[in-house]
Coordinates of C-alpha atoms in Angstrom, one line a residue:
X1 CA 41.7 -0.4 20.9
X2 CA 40.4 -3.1 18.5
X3 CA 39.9 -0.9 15.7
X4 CA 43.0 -1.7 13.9
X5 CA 43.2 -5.6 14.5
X6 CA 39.6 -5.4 13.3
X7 CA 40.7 -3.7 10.3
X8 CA 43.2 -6.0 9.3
X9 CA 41.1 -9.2 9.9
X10 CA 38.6 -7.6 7.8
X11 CA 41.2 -7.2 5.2
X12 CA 42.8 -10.5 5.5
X13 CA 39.6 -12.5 5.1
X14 CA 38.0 -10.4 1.9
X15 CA 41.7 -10.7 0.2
X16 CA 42.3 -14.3 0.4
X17 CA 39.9 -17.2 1.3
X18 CA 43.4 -19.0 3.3
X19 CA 42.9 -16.2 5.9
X20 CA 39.3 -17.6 6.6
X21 CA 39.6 -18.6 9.6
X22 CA 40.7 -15.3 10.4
X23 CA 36.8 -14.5 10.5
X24 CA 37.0 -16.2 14.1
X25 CA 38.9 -13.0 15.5
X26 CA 36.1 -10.7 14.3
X27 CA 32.9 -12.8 16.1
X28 CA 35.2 -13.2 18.7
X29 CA 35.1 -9.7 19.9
X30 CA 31.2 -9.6 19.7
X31 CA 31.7 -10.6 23.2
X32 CA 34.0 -8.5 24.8
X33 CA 33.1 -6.5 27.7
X34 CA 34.2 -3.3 26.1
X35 CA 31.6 -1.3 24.4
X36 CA 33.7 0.3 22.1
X37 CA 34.9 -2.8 21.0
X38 CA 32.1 -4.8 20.9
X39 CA 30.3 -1.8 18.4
X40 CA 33.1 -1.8 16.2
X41 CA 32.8 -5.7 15.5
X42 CA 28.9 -5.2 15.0
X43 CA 30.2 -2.6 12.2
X44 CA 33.1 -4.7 10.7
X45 CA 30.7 -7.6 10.5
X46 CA 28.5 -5.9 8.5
X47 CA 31.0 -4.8 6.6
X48 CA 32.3 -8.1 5.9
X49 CA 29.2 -10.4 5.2
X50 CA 27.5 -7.9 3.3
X51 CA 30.6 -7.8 0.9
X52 CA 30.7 -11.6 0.7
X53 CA 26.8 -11.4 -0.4
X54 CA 27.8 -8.8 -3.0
X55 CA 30.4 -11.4 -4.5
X56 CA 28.7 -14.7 -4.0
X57 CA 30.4 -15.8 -1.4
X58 CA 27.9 -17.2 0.8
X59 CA 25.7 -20.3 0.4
X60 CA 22.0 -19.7 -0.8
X61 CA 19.5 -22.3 0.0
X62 CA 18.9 -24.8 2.4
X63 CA 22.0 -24.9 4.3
X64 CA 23.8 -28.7 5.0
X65 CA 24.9 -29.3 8.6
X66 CA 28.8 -27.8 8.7
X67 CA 30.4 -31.3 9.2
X68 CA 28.0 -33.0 6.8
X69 CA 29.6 -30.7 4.0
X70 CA 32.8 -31.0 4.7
X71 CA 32.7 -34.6 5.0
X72 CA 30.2 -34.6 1.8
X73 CA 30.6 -34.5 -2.4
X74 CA 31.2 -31.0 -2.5
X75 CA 33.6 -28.6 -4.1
X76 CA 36.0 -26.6 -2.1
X77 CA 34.4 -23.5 -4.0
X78 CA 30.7 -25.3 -2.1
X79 CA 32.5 -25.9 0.8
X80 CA 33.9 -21.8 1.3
X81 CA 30.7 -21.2 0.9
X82 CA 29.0 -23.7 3.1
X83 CA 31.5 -22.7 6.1
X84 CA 31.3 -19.0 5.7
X85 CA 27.2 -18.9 5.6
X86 CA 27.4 -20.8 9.0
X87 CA 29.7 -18.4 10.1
X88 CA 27.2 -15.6 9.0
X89 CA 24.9 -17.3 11.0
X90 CA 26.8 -17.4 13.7
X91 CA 27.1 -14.0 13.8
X92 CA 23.7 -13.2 13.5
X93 CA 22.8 -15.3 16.9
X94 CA 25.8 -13.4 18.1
X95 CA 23.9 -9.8 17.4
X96 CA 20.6 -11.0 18.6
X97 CA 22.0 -11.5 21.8
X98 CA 23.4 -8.2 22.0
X99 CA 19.9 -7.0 22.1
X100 CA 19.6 -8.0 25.6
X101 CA 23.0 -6.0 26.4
X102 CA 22.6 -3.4 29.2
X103 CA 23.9 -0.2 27.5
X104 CA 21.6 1.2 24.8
X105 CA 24.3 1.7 22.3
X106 CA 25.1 -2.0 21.2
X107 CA 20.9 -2.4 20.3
X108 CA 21.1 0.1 17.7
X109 CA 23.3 -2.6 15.6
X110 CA 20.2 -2.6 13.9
X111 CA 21.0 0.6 12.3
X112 CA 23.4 -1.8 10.0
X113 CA 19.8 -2.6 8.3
X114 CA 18.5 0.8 7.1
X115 CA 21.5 2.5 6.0
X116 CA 21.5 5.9 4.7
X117 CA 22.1 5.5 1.0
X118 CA 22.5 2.3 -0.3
X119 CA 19.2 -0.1 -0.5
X120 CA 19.1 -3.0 2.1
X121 CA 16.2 -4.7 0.9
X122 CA 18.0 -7.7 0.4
X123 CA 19.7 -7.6 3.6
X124 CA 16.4 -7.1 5.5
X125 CA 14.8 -9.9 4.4
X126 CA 16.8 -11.9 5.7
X127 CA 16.8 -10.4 9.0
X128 CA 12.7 -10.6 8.6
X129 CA 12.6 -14.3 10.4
X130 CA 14.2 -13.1 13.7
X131 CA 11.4 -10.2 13.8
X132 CA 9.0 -13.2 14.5
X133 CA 10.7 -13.2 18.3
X134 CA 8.8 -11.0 20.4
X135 CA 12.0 -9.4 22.3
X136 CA 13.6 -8.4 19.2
X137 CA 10.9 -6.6 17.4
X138 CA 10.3 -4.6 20.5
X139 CA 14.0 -3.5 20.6
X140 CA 14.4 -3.3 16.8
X141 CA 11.1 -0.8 17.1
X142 CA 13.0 1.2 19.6
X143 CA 16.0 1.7 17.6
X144 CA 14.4 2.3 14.6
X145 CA 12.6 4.9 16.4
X146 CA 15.6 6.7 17.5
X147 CA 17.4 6.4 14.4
X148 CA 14.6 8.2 12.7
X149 CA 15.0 11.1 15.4
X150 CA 18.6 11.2 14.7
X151 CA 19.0 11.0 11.0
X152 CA 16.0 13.2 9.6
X153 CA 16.9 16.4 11.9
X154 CA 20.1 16.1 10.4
X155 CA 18.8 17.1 7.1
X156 CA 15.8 19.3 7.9
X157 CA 13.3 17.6 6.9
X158 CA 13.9 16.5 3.2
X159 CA 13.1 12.9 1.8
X160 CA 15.8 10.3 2.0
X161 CA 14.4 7.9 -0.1
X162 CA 17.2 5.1 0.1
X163 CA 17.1 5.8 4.2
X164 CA 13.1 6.0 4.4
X165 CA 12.3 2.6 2.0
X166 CA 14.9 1.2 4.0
X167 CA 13.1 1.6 7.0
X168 CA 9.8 1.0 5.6
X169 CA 10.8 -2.3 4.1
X170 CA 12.2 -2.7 7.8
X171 CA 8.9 -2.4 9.8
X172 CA 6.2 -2.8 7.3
X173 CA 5.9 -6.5 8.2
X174 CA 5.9 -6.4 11.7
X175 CA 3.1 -8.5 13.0
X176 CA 2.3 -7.4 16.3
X177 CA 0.3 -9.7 18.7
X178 CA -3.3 -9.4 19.5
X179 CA -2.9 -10.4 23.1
X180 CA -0.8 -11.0 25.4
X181 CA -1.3 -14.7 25.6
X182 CA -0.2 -14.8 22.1
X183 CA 3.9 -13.4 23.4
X184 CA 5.1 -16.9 23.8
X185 CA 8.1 -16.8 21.3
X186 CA 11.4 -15.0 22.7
X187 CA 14.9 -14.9 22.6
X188 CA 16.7 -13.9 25.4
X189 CA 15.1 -16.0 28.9
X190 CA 14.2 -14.6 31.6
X191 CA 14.0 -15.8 35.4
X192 CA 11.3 -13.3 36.0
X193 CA 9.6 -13.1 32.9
X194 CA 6.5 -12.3 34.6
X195 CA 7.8 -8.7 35.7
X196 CA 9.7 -8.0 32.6
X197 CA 8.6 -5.4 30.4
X198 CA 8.8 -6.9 27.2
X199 CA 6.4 -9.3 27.9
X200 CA 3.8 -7.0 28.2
X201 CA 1.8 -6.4 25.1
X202 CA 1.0 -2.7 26.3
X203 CA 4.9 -2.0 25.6
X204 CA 4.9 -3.3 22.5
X205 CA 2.1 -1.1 21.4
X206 CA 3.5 2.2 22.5
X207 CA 6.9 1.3 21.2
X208 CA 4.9 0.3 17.5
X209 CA 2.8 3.4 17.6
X210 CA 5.7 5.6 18.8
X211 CA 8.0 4.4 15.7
X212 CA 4.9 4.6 13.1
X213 CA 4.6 8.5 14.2
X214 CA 7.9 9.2 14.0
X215 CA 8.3 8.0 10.7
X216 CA 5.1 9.3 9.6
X217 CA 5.9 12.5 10.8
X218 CA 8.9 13.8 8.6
X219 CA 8.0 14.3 4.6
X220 CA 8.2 11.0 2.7
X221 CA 9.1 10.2 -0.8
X222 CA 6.1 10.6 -3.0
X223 CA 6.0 6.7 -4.0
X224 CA 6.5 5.9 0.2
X225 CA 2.8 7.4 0.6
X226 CA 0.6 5.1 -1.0
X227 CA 2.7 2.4 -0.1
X228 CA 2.0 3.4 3.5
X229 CA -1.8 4.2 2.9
X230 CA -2.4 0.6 1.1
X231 CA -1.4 -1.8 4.3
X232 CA -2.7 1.9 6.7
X233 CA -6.3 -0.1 8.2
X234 CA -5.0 -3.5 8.2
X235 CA -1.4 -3.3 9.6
X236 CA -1.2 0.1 11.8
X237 CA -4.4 1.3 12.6
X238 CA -5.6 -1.8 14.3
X239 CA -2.5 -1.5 17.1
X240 CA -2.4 2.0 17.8
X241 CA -3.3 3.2 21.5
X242 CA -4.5 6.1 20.3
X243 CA -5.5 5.6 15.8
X244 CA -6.6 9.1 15.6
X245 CA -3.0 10.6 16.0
X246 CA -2.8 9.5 12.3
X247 CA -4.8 12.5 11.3
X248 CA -2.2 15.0 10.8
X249 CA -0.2 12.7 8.4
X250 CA -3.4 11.5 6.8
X251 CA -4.1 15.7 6.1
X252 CA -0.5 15.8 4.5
X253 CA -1.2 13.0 2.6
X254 CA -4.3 14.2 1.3
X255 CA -2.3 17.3 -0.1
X256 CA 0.2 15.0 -2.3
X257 CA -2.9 14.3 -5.5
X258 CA -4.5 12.2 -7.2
X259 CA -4.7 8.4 -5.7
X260 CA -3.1 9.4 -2.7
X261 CA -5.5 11.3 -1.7
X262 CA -8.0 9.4 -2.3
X263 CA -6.6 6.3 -0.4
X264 CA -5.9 9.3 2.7
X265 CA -9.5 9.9 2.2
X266 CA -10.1 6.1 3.1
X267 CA -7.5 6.3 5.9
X268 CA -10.2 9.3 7.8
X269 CA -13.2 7.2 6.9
X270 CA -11.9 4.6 8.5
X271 CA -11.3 6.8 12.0
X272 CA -14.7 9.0 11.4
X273 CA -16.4 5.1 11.5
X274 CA -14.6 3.0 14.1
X275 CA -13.0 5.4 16.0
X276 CA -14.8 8.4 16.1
X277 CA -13.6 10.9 14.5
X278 CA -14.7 14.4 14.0
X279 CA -14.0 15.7 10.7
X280 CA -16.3 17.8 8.7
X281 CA -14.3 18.6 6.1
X282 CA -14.1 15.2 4.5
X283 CA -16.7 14.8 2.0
X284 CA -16.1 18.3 1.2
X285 CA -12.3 17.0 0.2
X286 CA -14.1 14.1 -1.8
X287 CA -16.2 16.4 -3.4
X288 CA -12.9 18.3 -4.7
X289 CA -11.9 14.8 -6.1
X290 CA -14.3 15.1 -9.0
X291 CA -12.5 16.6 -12.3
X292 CA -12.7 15.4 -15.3
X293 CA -9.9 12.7 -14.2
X294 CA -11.8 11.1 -12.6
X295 CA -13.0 8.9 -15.6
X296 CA -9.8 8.4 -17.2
X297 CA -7.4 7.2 -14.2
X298 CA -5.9 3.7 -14.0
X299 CA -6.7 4.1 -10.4
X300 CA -11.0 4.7 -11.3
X301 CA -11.8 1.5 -10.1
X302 CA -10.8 2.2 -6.7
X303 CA -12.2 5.7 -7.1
X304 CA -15.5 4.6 -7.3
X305 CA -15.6 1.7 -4.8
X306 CA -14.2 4.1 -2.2
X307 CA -17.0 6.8 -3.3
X308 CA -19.8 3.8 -3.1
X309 CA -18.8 3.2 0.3
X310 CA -18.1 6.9 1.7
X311 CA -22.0 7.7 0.0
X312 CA -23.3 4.5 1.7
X313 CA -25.0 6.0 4.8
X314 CA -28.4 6.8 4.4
X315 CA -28.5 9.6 6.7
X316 CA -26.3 11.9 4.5
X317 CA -28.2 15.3 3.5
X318 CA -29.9 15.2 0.4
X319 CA -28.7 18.5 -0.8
X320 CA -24.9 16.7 -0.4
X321 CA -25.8 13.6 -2.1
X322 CA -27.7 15.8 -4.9
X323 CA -24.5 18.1 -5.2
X324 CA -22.2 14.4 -6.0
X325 CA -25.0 13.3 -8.8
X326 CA -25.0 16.6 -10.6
X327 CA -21.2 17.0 -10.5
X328 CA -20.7 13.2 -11.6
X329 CA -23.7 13.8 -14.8
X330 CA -22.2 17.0 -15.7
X331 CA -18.5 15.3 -15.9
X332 CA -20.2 12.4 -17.6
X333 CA -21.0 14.3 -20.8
X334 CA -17.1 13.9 -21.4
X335 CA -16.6 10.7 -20.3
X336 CA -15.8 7.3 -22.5
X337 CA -18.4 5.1 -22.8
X338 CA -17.0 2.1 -20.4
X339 CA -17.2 4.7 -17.6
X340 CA -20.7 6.0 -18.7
X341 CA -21.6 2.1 -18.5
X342 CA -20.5 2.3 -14.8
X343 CA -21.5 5.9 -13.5
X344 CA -24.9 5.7 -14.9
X345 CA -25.7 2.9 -12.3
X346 CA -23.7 4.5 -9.6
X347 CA -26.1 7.5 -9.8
X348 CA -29.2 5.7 -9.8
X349 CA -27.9 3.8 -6.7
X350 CA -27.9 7.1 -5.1
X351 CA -31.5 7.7 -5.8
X352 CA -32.2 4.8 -4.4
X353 CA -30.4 5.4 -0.9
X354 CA -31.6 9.1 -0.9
X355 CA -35.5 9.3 -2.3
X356 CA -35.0 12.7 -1.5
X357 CA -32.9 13.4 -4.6
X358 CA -35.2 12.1 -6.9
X359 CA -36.3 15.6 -7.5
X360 CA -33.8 15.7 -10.0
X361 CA -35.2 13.1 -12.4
X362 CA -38.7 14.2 -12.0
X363 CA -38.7 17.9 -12.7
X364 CA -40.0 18.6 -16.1
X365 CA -40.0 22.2 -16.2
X366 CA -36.3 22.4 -14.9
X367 CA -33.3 23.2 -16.3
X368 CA -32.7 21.4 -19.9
X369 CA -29.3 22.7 -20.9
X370 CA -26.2 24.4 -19.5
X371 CA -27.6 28.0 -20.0
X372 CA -30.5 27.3 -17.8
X373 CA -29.1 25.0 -15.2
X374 CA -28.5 26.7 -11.4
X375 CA -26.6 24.1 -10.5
X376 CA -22.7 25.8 -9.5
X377 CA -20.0 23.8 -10.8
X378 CA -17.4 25.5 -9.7
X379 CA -18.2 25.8 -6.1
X380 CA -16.9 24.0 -3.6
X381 CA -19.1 23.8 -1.2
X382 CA -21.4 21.4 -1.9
X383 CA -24.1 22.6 0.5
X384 CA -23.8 26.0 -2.0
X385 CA -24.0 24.5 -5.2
X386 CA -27.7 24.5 -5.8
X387 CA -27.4 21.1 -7.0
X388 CA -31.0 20.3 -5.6
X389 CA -32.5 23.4 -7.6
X390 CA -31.1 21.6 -11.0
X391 CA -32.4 18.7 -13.2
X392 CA -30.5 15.5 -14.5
X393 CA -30.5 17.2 -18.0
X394 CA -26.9 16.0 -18.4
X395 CA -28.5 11.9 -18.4
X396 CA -31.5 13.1 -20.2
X397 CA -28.9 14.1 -23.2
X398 CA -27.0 10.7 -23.0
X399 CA -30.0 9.0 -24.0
X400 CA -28.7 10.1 -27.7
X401 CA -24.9 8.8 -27.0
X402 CA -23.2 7.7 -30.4
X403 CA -23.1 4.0 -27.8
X404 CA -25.8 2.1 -27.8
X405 CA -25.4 0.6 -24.6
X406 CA -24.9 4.1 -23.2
X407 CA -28.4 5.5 -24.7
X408 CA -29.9 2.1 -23.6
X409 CA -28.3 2.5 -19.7
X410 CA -29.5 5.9 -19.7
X411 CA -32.8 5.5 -20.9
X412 CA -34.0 3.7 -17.1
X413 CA -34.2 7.6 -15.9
X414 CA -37.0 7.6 -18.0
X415 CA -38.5 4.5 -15.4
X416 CA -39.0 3.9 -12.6
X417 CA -36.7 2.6 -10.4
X418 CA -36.9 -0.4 -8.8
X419 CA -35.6 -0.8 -4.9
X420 CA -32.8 -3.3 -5.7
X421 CA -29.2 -1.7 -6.0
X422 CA -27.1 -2.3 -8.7
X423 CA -24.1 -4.4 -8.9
X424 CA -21.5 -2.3 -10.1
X425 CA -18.6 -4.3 -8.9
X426 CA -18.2 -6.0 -12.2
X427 CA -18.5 -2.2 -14.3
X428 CA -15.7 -0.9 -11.9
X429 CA -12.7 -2.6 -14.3
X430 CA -14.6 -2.3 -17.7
X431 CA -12.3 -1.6 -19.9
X432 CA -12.7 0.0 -24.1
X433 CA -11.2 -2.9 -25.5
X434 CA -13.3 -5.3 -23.4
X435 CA -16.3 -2.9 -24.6
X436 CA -15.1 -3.2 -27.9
X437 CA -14.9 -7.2 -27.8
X438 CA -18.2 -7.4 -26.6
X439 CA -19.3 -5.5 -29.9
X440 CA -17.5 -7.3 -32.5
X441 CA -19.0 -11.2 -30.8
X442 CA -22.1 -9.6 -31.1
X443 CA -24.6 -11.3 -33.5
X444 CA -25.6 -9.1 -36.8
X445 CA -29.3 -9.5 -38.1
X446 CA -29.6 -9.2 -41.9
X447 CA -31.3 -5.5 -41.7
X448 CA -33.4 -4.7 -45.0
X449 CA -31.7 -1.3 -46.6
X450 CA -34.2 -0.9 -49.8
X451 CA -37.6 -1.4 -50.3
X452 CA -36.9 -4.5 -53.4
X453 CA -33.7 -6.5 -52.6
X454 CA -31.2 -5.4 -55.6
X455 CA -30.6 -8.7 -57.7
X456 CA -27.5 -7.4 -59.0
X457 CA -25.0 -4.4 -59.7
X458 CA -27.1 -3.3 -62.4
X459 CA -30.0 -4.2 -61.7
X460 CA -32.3 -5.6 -64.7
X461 CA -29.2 -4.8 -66.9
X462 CA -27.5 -7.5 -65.0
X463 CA -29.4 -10.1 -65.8
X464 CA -29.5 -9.5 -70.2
X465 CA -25.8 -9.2 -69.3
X466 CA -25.9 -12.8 -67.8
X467 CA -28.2 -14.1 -70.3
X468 CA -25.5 -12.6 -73.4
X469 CA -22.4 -14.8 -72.1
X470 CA -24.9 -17.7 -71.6
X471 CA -25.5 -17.8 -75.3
X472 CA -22.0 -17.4 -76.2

């Protein structure tokens, strides 16, 4: 067995930079015909570099040809570390031939990148340039996908969060191809690449949508969620076989709270809309969305630019889109004034997508407060709320806000409105202090407060007062 001998190369090398060269007997065995042995060099190797990173060992940079440096001006602290890094590199060509090997075994060497608890970020982005060759990411995605398997049913089902980022950081940057034209770039050669299954973009997408479900199917770390849900339409969506098997973990997701479910709430409109999706209980789940929160939440702007586009469609029932204007008026009587300055024009773009709903600003012998207003806040259903028997009473009553610009914003329900949305793209981010700077560089007009302009803190008095120290 090679065990020991590795053991004691290991040993000799990390104790004392004159055993060095010793480093030879380690990549050496990367190419023995024994399994056994060639696993166990795979493991001491990244044992070994991975110390030398730790300590500073290797050279960071733009590495100098090998005989260049040691023919060059450099130190022999430089030099270690010059000759060592191209012996890391020589060891990682090494391992990226092994993914070619015939036995199933040596390819999950990549295992070395998402260890169990210990982050490898580091370590993985260096390995992120060889992902670029089209053989590699197709084996690395099928033993990351077995790993997974492995490692969560060992612990049934609860995070691992050093294990899981690991292997997020692993595969989140996988840029598949879009056709098959496009596989040009490989490792290993082929004589028959025409017949070989790596070549064929179909593979590659079932091994990338196979991985994604396994790793999307165990419980992840709360902060792994939105991380996943941010790069979800752009980077795993688009190269699925079938997108819609995302549902489940989209449901989970929506469970977590807060912006995550929101941003899952994206994820379904996204396969209601280009992949068609059944799934009537989605603007239902918006509709649970609104609390008071809602106007509060570093994460608002996004709120609302997600809620402009889900309420886009024209075609929506009006008793739906009425049911989202009462409940956003009725939260807005607690609201701040920076998000009255936004939601105001948000609602009136909703009139002006569904005409239907303008019952509500043009029903004077409706509700005018709470105690007469049928409108259900509490329900869920939207389609039982009554919203459409109800009045905009809520608006009517910020057209007294303590705000100016609020009473001023809200006063337009008293007009009527013109066909042209507003732009509420630059409201989304407004911000108090911004609203408070655009207060104070306002310009003040000299207001009369009395009827005769007081000549003086005592009036006529004032001026005998004057007139006495004049004569002195």
């Amino acid at each position: 067995m090679a065990r020991p001998a590795l053991a004691a190369s290991l040993e000799a090398v990390l104790g004392d930079r004159g055993n060095a060269n010793r480093v030879f007997e380690i990549l050496e065995l990367l190419a023995a015909k024994e399994e056994e042995d060639v696993l166990c060099a795979a493991r001491t190797c990244r044992r070994l570099f991975a110390a030398l990173l730790r300590r500073g060992e290797l050279f960071a940079g733009s590495l100098p040809a090998e005989e260049d440096a040691l023919r060059g001006n450099y130190s022999a602290e430089e030099k270690y570390k010059i000759w060592m890094r191209h012996r890391y590199n020589d060891c990682v060509e090494s391992l990226s031939e092994l993914l070619g090997h015939d036995s199933f075994q040596v390819k999950v060497v990549v295992n070395g990148l998402i260890p169990i608890h210990e982050d490898a970020s580091l370590l993985i982005s260096r390995f992120q340039e060889y992902m670029e060759y089209e053989d590699v990411r197709y084996f690395v995605m099928k033993a990351v996908t077995e790993s997974i398997g492995q490692v969560m049913q060992k612990i049934k089902e609860r995070p691992l969060p050093f294990y899981q980022q690991n292997v997020f950081s692993l595969i989140s940057p996988i840029n598949m191809p879009n056709k098959e034209r496009d596989m040009v770039k490989f490792m290993m050669k082929q004589d028959n690449q025409e017949e070989w299954k790596v070549s064929k973009l179909q593979a590659h997408k079932q091994a990338f949508e196979r991985m994604w479900l396994t790793f999307l199917k165990h419980q992840l770390p709360s902060g792994l969620y939105k991380k996943v849900l941010v790069i979800l339409h752009d980077s795993i969506l688009p190269y699925m076989n079938e997108p819609t098997l995302m549902i489940d973990f989209l449901t989970v997701a929506y469970g977590v709270g807060g912006a995550i479910s929101l941003l899952a709430l994206n994820g379904l409109f996204i396969l209601i809309h280009q992949h068609n999706l059944e799934y009537p209980d989605f603007y239902k789940k918006l509709y649970s969305l609104l609390d008071p929160s809602i106007y509060h939440v570093k994460y608002r702007a996004r709120f609302f630019h997600l809620a402009d586009l889900f309420l886009s469609s024209s075609h929506l029932p009006a008793y739906l889109v009425a049911a989202f204007i009462k409940r956003l008026s009725r939260l807005a009587l607690t609201a701040p004034p920076e998000a009255l300055l936004m939601v105001i024009p948000f609602i009136c773009n909703l009139f002006r997508r569904h005409p239907a709903c303008k019952v509500l600003m043009h029903r004077p012998n409706g509700p005018q407060d709470l105690s007469e207003d049928p409108y259900i806040m509490e329900q869920e259903e939207p389609s039982e709320s009554r919203a459409l028997e109800s009045s905009l009473w809520e608006l009517q009553s910020l057209q007294n806000h303590y705000h100016p610009d609020v009473a001023q914003a809200a006063a337009i329900l008293n007009q009527s409105l013109s066909e042209i949305e507003d732009d509420i793209s630059g409201l989304l981010e407004l911000s108090a202090s911004e609203l408070f700077d655009k207060e104070i560089k306002k310009t003040s007009a000299n207001v009369p407060l009395e009827f005769e302009q007081v000549r003086g803190l005592f009036g006529k008095k004032n001026d005998i007062i004057a007139e006495h120290f004049a004569l002195d």
